[in-house]
mmCIF file of C-alpha atoms and ligand atoms in Angstrom:
data_model
loop_
_atom_site.group_PDB
_atom_site.id
_atom_site.type_symbol
_atom_site.label_atom_id
_atom_site.label_comp_id
_atom_site.label_asym_id
_atom_site.label_seq_id
_atom_site.Cartn_x
_atom_site.Cartn_y
_atom_site.Cartn_z
ATOM 1 C CA MET A 1 21.515 47.526 24.844
ATOM 2 C CA ASP A 2 24.131 48.579 27.622
ATOM 3 C CA ASP A 3 25.497 52.034 26.042
ATOM 4 C CA LEU A 4 24.487 53.806 29.229
ATOM 5 C CA LYS A 5 25.713 51.400 31.516
ATOM 6 C CA ASN A 6 27.739 53.601 35.010
ATOM 7 C CA LYS A 7 25.239 56.143 33.780
ATOM 8 C CA VAL A 8 23.003 57.564 36.469
ATOM 9 C CA ALA A 9 19.659 59.090 35.268
ATOM 10 C CA ILE A 10 17.064 60.954 37.498
ATOM 11 C CA ILE A 11 13.460 61.173 36.209
ATOM 12 C CA THR A 12 11.145 63.478 37.556
ATOM 13 C CA GLY A 13 7.146 62.348 37.643
ATOM 14 C CA ALA A 14 8.809 59.109 37.073
ATOM 15 C CA ALA A 15 6.173 56.750 39.244
ATOM 16 C CA ARG A 16 3.430 56.695 35.758
ATOM 17 C CA GLY A 17 2.861 57.810 32.437
ATOM 18 C CA ILE A 18 6.227 59.212 29.929
ATOM 19 C CA GLY A 19 8.233 59.266 33.127
ATOM 20 C CA ALA A 20 7.533 55.836 33.759
ATOM 21 C CA ALA A 21 8.369 54.565 30.116
ATOM 22 C CA THR A 22 11.426 56.850 29.974
ATOM 23 C CA ALA A 23 12.818 55.254 33.192
ATOM 24 C CA LYS A 24 12.511 52.001 31.531
ATOM 25 C CA LEU A 25 13.654 52.340 28.599
ATOM 26 C CA LEU A 26 16.882 54.049 30.474
ATOM 27 C CA ALA A 27 17.087 51.225 32.653
ATOM 28 C CA GLU A 28 16.894 48.767 29.737
ATOM 29 C CA HIS A 29 20.214 50.715 28.183
ATOM 30 C CA GLY A 30 21.855 50.102 31.726
ATOM 31 C CA ALA A 31 21.489 52.857 33.504
ATOM 32 C CA SER A 32 20.439 53.462 37.073
ATOM 33 C CA VAL A 33 17.717 55.085 37.348
ATOM 34 C CA VAL A 34 16.334 57.662 39.998
ATOM 35 C CA ILE A 35 12.190 57.304 40.202
ATOM 36 C CA ALA A 36 11.469 60.760 41.777
ATOM 37 C CA ASP A 37 7.983 61.808 42.594
ATOM 38 C CA ILE A 38 5.723 63.627 44.659
ATOM 39 C CA ASN A 39 3.865 60.372 44.966
ATOM 40 C CA LEU A 40 6.698 57.914 47.042
ATOM 41 C CA ASP A 41 4.090 54.996 47.090
ATOM 42 C CA ALA A 42 3.941 54.810 43.312
ATOM 43 C CA ALA A 43 7.625 55.612 42.617
ATOM 44 C CA ILE A 44 8.333 52.435 44.909
ATOM 45 C CA ALA A 45 6.212 50.533 43.240
ATOM 46 C CA THR A 46 7.592 51.559 39.977
ATOM 47 C CA ALA A 47 11.046 50.846 41.182
ATOM 48 C CA ASN A 48 10.390 47.922 42.461
ATOM 49 C CA GLU A 49 8.709 46.604 39.385
ATOM 50 C CA PHE A 50 12.286 47.854 37.457
ATOM 51 C CA ILE A 51 14.400 45.853 40.281
ATOM 52 C CA GLU A 52 12.358 42.526 39.720
ATOM 53 C CA ASN A 53 13.415 42.783 36.154
ATOM 54 C CA GLY A 54 17.297 42.960 36.758
ATOM 55 C CA TYR A 55 17.351 46.917 36.376
ATOM 56 C CA ASP A 56 19.054 49.223 39.124
ATOM 57 C CA ALA A 57 16.584 52.054 40.079
ATOM 58 C CA MET A 58 15.612 54.004 43.302
ATOM 59 C CA ALA A 59 12.844 55.660 44.658
ATOM 60 C CA VAL A 60 12.902 59.213 45.912
ATOM 61 C CA ASP A 61 10.084 61.596 46.693
ATOM 62 C CA VAL A 62 10.540 64.890 45.543
ATOM 63 C CA ASP A 63 8.031 67.901 45.165
ATOM 64 C CA ILE A 64 9.663 70.201 42.520
ATOM 65 C CA THR A 65 7.710 73.193 43.496
ATOM 66 C CA SER A 66 9.883 73.313 46.710
ATOM 67 C CA GLU A 67 13.966 73.903 46.437
ATOM 68 C CA HIS A 68 14.322 71.886 49.395
ATOM 69 C CA SER A 69 12.841 69.013 48.214
ATOM 70 C CA ILE A 70 14.920 68.968 45.061
ATOM 71 C CA ASN A 71 18.223 69.584 46.763
ATOM 72 C CA SER A 72 17.097 66.662 49.053
ATOM 73 C CA MET A 73 16.552 64.609 45.859
ATOM 74 C CA VAL A 74 20.087 65.637 44.283
ATOM 75 C CA SER A 75 21.701 64.467 47.698
ATOM 76 C CA LYS A 76 20.476 61.652 48.112
ATOM 77 C CA THR A 77 21.092 60.679 44.435
ATOM 78 C CA VAL A 78 24.784 61.714 44.895
ATOM 79 C CA GLU A 79 25.208 59.715 47.992
ATOM 80 C CA LYS A 80 23.858 56.443 46.697
ATOM 81 C CA TYR A 81 25.477 57.023 43.185
ATOM 82 C CA GLY A 82 28.276 59.657 43.421
ATOM 83 C CA LYS A 83 27.004 61.485 40.643
ATOM 84 C CA ILE A 84 24.238 62.145 38.096
ATOM 85 C CA ASP A 85 24.499 61.988 34.375
ATOM 86 C CA ILE A 86 20.971 62.571 32.784
ATOM 87 C CA LEU A 87 18.616 64.672 33.798
ATOM 88 C CA VAL A 88 14.872 64.309 33.115
ATOM 89 C CA ASN A 89 12.315 66.845 33.623
ATOM 90 C CA ASN A 90 9.459 65.220 33.477
ATOM 91 C CA ALA A 91 6.692 65.768 36.313
ATOM 92 C CA GLY A 92 4.307 68.042 35.107
ATOM 93 C CA ILE A 93 0.660 68.761 35.937
ATOM 94 C CA VAL A 94 -2.285 69.951 33.539
ATOM 95 C CA ASP A 95 -4.357 72.475 33.738
ATOM 96 C CA ALA A 96 -7.841 73.157 31.653
ATOM 97 C CA THR A 97 -9.345 76.373 32.796
ATOM 98 C CA PRO A 98 -10.362 78.472 30.423
ATOM 99 C CA ILE A 99 -8.662 82.019 30.184
ATOM 100 C CA HIS A 100 -11.858 83.962 31.639
ATOM 101 C CA ASP A 101 -12.321 81.669 34.922
ATOM 102 C CA MET A 102 -8.563 81.410 35.657
ATOM 103 C CA GLY A 103 -7.383 82.778 38.854
ATOM 104 C CA LEU A 104 -4.107 83.583 40.258
ATOM 105 C CA SER A 105 -3.872 80.243 42.386
ATOM 106 C CA ASP A 106 -4.265 78.190 39.055
ATOM 107 C CA TRP A 107 -1.704 80.398 37.244
ATOM 108 C CA ASP A 108 0.807 80.064 39.479
ATOM 109 C CA ARG A 109 -0.078 76.450 40.788
ATOM 110 C CA VAL A 110 1.024 75.260 37.135
ATOM 111 C CA ILE A 111 3.495 77.754 36.688
ATOM 112 C CA ASP A 112 5.583 76.819 40.000
ATOM 113 C CA THR A 113 5.301 73.236 38.952
ATOM 114 C CA ASN A 114 5.626 72.990 35.267
ATOM 115 C CA LEU A 115 8.284 76.050 34.434
ATOM 116 C CA ARG A 116 10.200 76.993 37.816
ATOM 117 C CA GLY A 117 10.205 73.414 38.830
ATOM 118 C CA THR A 118 12.139 72.793 35.630
ATOM 119 C CA HIS A 119 14.232 75.824 36.237
ATOM 120 C CA LEU A 120 15.369 74.827 39.851
ATOM 121 C CA CYS A 121 15.670 71.014 39.013
ATOM 122 C CA SER A 122 18.272 71.715 36.277
ATOM 123 C CA GLN A 123 19.831 74.313 38.634
ATOM 124 C CA ALA A 124 20.487 71.726 41.291
ATOM 125 C CA VAL A 125 21.550 69.171 38.856
ATOM 126 C CA ILE A 126 23.757 70.904 36.622
ATOM 127 C CA LYS A 127 25.915 72.327 39.494
ATOM 128 C CA GLU A 128 26.761 68.110 40.072
ATOM 129 C CA MET A 129 27.516 67.622 36.099
ATOM 130 C CA ILE A 130 29.813 70.577 36.219
ATOM 131 C CA LYS A 131 31.924 68.823 38.521
ATOM 132 C CA ASN A 132 32.338 65.876 36.028
ATOM 133 C CA LYS A 133 32.119 68.550 32.882
ATOM 134 C CA SER A 134 29.507 66.023 31.253
ATOM 135 C CA GLY A 135 25.921 65.743 31.308
ATOM 136 C CA LYS A 136 22.428 65.441 29.509
ATOM 137 C CA ILE A 137 19.226 67.408 30.309
ATOM 138 C CA VAL A 138 16.196 66.854 28.536
ATOM 139 C CA ASN A 139 12.642 68.788 29.325
ATOM 140 C CA ILE A 140 9.613 67.341 28.585
ATOM 141 C CA ALA A 141 7.671 70.339 26.660
ATOM 142 C CA SER A 142 4.401 70.165 24.899
ATOM 143 C CA MET A 143 3.028 71.150 21.582
ATOM 144 C CA ALA A 144 0.562 73.275 23.444
ATOM 145 C CA GLY A 145 3.922 75.320 24.396
ATOM 146 C CA GLN A 146 4.372 75.887 20.693
ATOM 147 C CA VAL A 147 0.952 76.378 18.964
ATOM 148 C CA GLY A 148 -0.803 77.536 22.336
ATOM 149 C CA GLY A 149 -3.705 75.496 24.113
ATOM 150 C CA LEU A 150 -7.265 74.876 23.627
ATOM 151 C CA LYS A 151 -7.770 71.920 25.507
ATOM 152 C CA VAL A 152 -5.332 73.276 27.927
ATOM 153 C CA GLY A 153 -5.082 76.585 29.784
ATOM 154 C CA PRO A 154 -2.414 79.371 29.042
ATOM 155 C CA ASN A 155 -0.783 78.813 32.177
ATOM 156 C CA TYR A 156 0.151 75.284 30.989
ATOM 157 C CA SER A 157 1.217 76.476 27.385
ATOM 158 C CA ALA A 158 3.191 79.247 28.406
ATOM 159 C CA ALA A 159 4.975 77.073 31.245
ATOM 160 C CA LYS A 160 5.883 74.779 28.265
ATOM 161 C CA ALA A 161 6.770 77.350 26.218
ATOM 162 C CA GLY A 162 9.012 78.573 28.878
ATOM 163 C CA ILE A 163 10.705 75.323 29.217
ATOM 164 C CA ILE A 164 11.833 75.062 25.762
ATOM 165 C CA CYS A 165 13.475 78.159 26.540
ATOM 166 C CA LEU A 166 14.933 77.312 29.263
ATOM 167 C CA ALA A 167 16.302 74.272 27.391
ATOM 168 C CA LYS A 168 18.197 76.796 25.026
ATOM 169 C CA SER A 169 19.611 78.963 27.795
ATOM 170 C CA TYR A 170 20.855 76.077 30.050
ATOM 171 C CA ALA A 171 22.404 74.481 26.684
ATOM 172 C CA ARG A 172 24.107 77.817 25.773
ATOM 173 C CA TYR A 173 25.513 78.216 29.705
ATOM 174 C CA GLY A 174 25.958 74.472 29.584
ATOM 175 C CA ALA A 175 28.175 73.923 26.330
ATOM 176 C CA GLN A 176 31.270 75.052 28.072
ATOM 177 C CA TYR A 177 31.047 72.108 30.456
ATOM 178 C CA GLY A 178 30.484 69.458 27.854
ATOM 179 C CA ILE A 179 26.655 69.863 28.926
ATOM 180 C CA THR A 180 23.976 69.482 26.449
ATOM 181 C CA VAL A 181 20.283 70.414 27.126
ATOM 182 C CA ASN A 182 17.368 69.837 24.659
ATOM 183 C CA ALA A 183 13.752 69.508 25.059
ATOM 184 C CA VAL A 184 11.001 66.943 23.826
ATOM 185 C CA SER A 185 7.386 67.911 22.684
ATOM 186 C CA PRO A 186 4.597 65.667 22.744
ATOM 187 C CA GLY A 187 1.457 66.102 21.048
ATOM 188 C CA PHE A 188 -1.417 63.739 21.703
ATOM 189 C CA ILE A 189 0.164 60.713 24.239
ATOM 190 C CA GLU A 190 -2.657 58.445 26.261
ATOM 191 C CA THR A 191 -1.819 58.546 29.652
ATOM 192 C CA GLU A 192 -3.733 58.925 32.792
ATOM 193 C CA MET A 193 -3.371 62.934 32.616
ATOM 194 C CA THR A 194 -5.033 63.007 29.107
ATOM 195 C CA LYS A 195 -7.015 59.757 28.752
ATOM 196 C CA GLY A 196 -10.252 59.761 26.935
ATOM 197 C CA ARG A 197 -9.072 63.426 25.635
ATOM 198 C CA ASP A 198 -8.040 63.708 22.256
ATOM 199 C CA ASP A 199 -9.129 61.967 18.630
ATOM 200 C CA PRO A 200 -6.649 59.611 16.806
ATOM 201 C CA LYS A 201 -8.330 60.785 13.599
ATOM 202 C CA SER A 202 -6.886 64.083 14.049
ATOM 203 C CA VAL A 203 -3.811 62.907 14.061
ATOM 204 C CA PRO A 204 -1.953 62.398 10.601
ATOM 205 C CA LEU A 205 -0.615 59.128 11.600
ATOM 206 C CA GLY A 206 -3.901 57.963 12.604
ATOM 207 C CA ARG A 207 -3.022 57.542 16.457
ATOM 208 C CA LEU A 208 -2.150 58.716 19.802
ATOM 209 C CA GLY A 209 0.780 58.655 20.916
ATOM 210 C CA THR A 210 2.141 56.207 23.682
ATOM 211 C CA PRO A 211 4.676 56.645 26.395
ATOM 212 C CA GLU A 212 7.528 54.616 25.044
ATOM 213 C CA ASP A 213 6.671 56.923 21.721
ATOM 214 C CA VAL A 214 8.197 59.729 23.441
ATOM 215 C CA ALA A 215 10.832 57.908 25.694
ATOM 216 C CA LYS A 216 12.499 56.678 22.392
ATOM 217 C CA ALA A 217 13.630 60.753 21.358
ATOM 218 C CA VAL A 218 14.135 61.004 25.141
ATOM 219 C CA TYR A 219 16.874 58.137 25.510
ATOM 220 C CA PHE A 220 18.258 59.372 21.854
ATOM 221 C CA LEU A 221 18.877 62.921 23.797
ATOM 222 C CA ALA A 222 20.540 61.611 26.710
ATOM 223 C CA SER A 223 22.504 59.000 25.089
ATOM 224 C CA SER A 224 25.945 59.268 23.225
ATOM 225 C CA LEU A 225 23.687 59.325 20.109
ATOM 226 C CA SER A 226 23.297 63.044 19.937
ATOM 227 C CA ASP A 227 26.685 64.179 21.183
ATOM 228 C CA TYR A 228 26.579 67.036 18.928
ATOM 229 C CA ILE A 229 23.265 68.266 19.482
ATOM 230 C CA THR A 230 22.134 70.669 22.086
ATOM 231 C CA GLY A 231 19.223 73.739 22.643
ATOM 232 C CA THR A 232 16.925 72.133 20.499
ATOM 233 C CA THR A 233 13.641 70.452 20.330
ATOM 234 C CA ILE A 234 12.456 67.113 19.214
ATOM 235 C CA ASP A 235 8.687 67.018 18.185
ATOM 236 C CA VAL A 236 6.737 63.727 19.034
ATOM 237 C CA ASN A 237 3.319 64.370 17.542
ATOM 238 C CA GLY A 238 2.479 61.775 15.035
ATOM 239 C CA GLY A 239 2.607 64.884 12.075
ATOM 240 C CA LEU A 240 -0.078 67.003 14.187
ATOM 241 C CA LEU A 241 2.648 69.933 14.077
ATOM 242 C CA MET A 242 3.971 70.109 10.606
ATOM 243 C CA ARG A 243 5.797 73.653 9.846
HETATM 244 N N1 NAD B 1 -0.005 62.965 27.949
HETATM 245 C C1 NAD B 1 0.506 63.730 26.845
HETATM 246 O O1 NAD B 1 -0.391 64.083 26.186
HETATM 247 C C2 NAD B 1 1.632 64.980 27.204
HETATM 248 C C3 NAD B 1 1.774 65.490 25.999
HETATM 249 C C4 NAD B 1 2.427 66.935 26.213
HETATM 250 C C5 NAD B 1 3.266 66.911 27.015
HETATM 251 N N2 NAD B 1 3.100 66.115 28.337
HETATM 252 C C6 NAD B 1 4.022 66.652 29.492
HETATM 253 O O2 NAD B 1 4.903 65.143 29.971
HETATM 254 C C7 NAD B 1 4.736 65.054 31.289
HETATM 255 C C8 NAD B 1 4.441 63.560 31.929
HETATM 256 O O3 NAD B 1 2.632 63.649 31.400
HETATM 257 P P1 NAD B 1 1.936 62.340 31.894
HETATM 258 O O4 NAD B 1 1.315 62.359 30.606
HETATM 259 O O5 NAD B 1 2.893 61.265 31.893
HETATM 260 O O6 NAD B 1 1.317 62.935 32.891
HETATM 261 P P2 NAD B 1 1.218 61.882 34.679
HETATM 262 O O7 NAD B 1 -0.052 62.330 35.124
HETATM 263 O O8 NAD B 1 0.573 60.266 34.258
HETATM 264 O O9 NAD B 1 2.645 61.843 35.477
HETATM 265 C C9 NAD B 1 2.961 63.180 35.703
HETATM 266 C C10 NAD B 1 3.884 62.728 37.121
HETATM 267 O O10 NAD B 1 4.207 63.540 37.640
HETATM 268 C C11 NAD B 1 4.152 63.404 39.282
HETATM 269 N N3 NAD B 1 4.247 65.147 39.495
HETATM 270 C C12 NAD B 1 3.052 65.846 39.708
HETATM 271 N N4 NAD B 1 3.482 67.260 40.308
HETATM 272 C C13 NAD B 1 4.797 66.642 40.862
HETATM 273 C C14 NAD B 1 5.445 67.832 41.829
HETATM 274 N N5 NAD B 1 5.216 68.688 42.081
HETATM 275 N N6 NAD B 1 6.748 67.305 41.743
HETATM 276 C C15 NAD B 1 6.851 65.472 41.603
HETATM 277 N N7 NAD B 1 6.066 65.070 40.953
HETATM 278 C C16 NAD B 1 5.320 65.573 40.274
HETATM 279 C C17 NAD B 1 3.091 62.707 39.351
HETATM 280 O O11 NAD B 1 2.761 62.485 40.938
HETATM 281 C C18 NAD B 1 2.670 61.599 37.779
HETATM 282 O O12 NAD B 1 3.312 60.454 38.587
HETATM 283 C C19 NAD B 1 4.092 66.344 31.680
HETATM 284 O O13 NAD B 1 5.255 67.072 31.824
HETATM 285 C C20 NAD B 1 3.391 67.095 30.718
HETATM 286 O O14 NAD B 1 2.951 67.873 30.875
HETATM 287 C C21 NAD B 1 2.059 65.201 28.268
#
């Protein structure tokens, strides 16, 4: 379980939910994890819990809509650990504003966080990864980015579709430096973001997903198990999307 020993991983939005479960799994595999979140108090609480369990973790406050804040997250990580091996672009917000009510501010808020934020974090971190000629970036997309959103607005689904394509663009660029970039696309996962929203009976496997279900796919893409895999998307949806 120490295959990620000496690896340094930044997980954005890791104070809770899918991000926290992912950070925990990477830490269990030996990685030093940076719990990066806009909610610093919650990030500190999560990092402290990991440290109490014997893992190496550091909380960092970041707002992924701000380039300045992202640069500071990268410098704090490099200052402490000297490098970045893994980036999980997990931070995101959801919005269910229907199309006919959607104002520009709703559109911008979700696109700026979910799509532009993922690009800005990837751009800042890939520059560090290029120095070491290795790295793994995983974007947390969504099934809404593959089939459109009914329960979520078009801003959310378009941003998530963009994240899938961002992974491919970064994968094409990163390949020459030994950097792989992929996406994980969750279906209905039970977290604070979606509490009480989804019906388990609508899922072929008969249950909602857990943050740990998503974390396992992220771990695979962040580890050497996936060294020959880049520019792809793994669906974690209990069979909701069969094509
Ligand atoms: N839960 C689901 O069913 C589901 C399905 C598909 C995709 N996703 C995606 O998975 C990711 C995690 O979702 P979750 O359900 O764990 O959500 P969550 O709301 O429980 O956690 C999101 C975390 O991101 C942080 N965050 C929000 N805005 C930020 C910003 N600007 N900068 C830094 N951090 C910020 C929040 O503080 C929070 O800790 C999101 O990208 C979400 O879109 C979730």
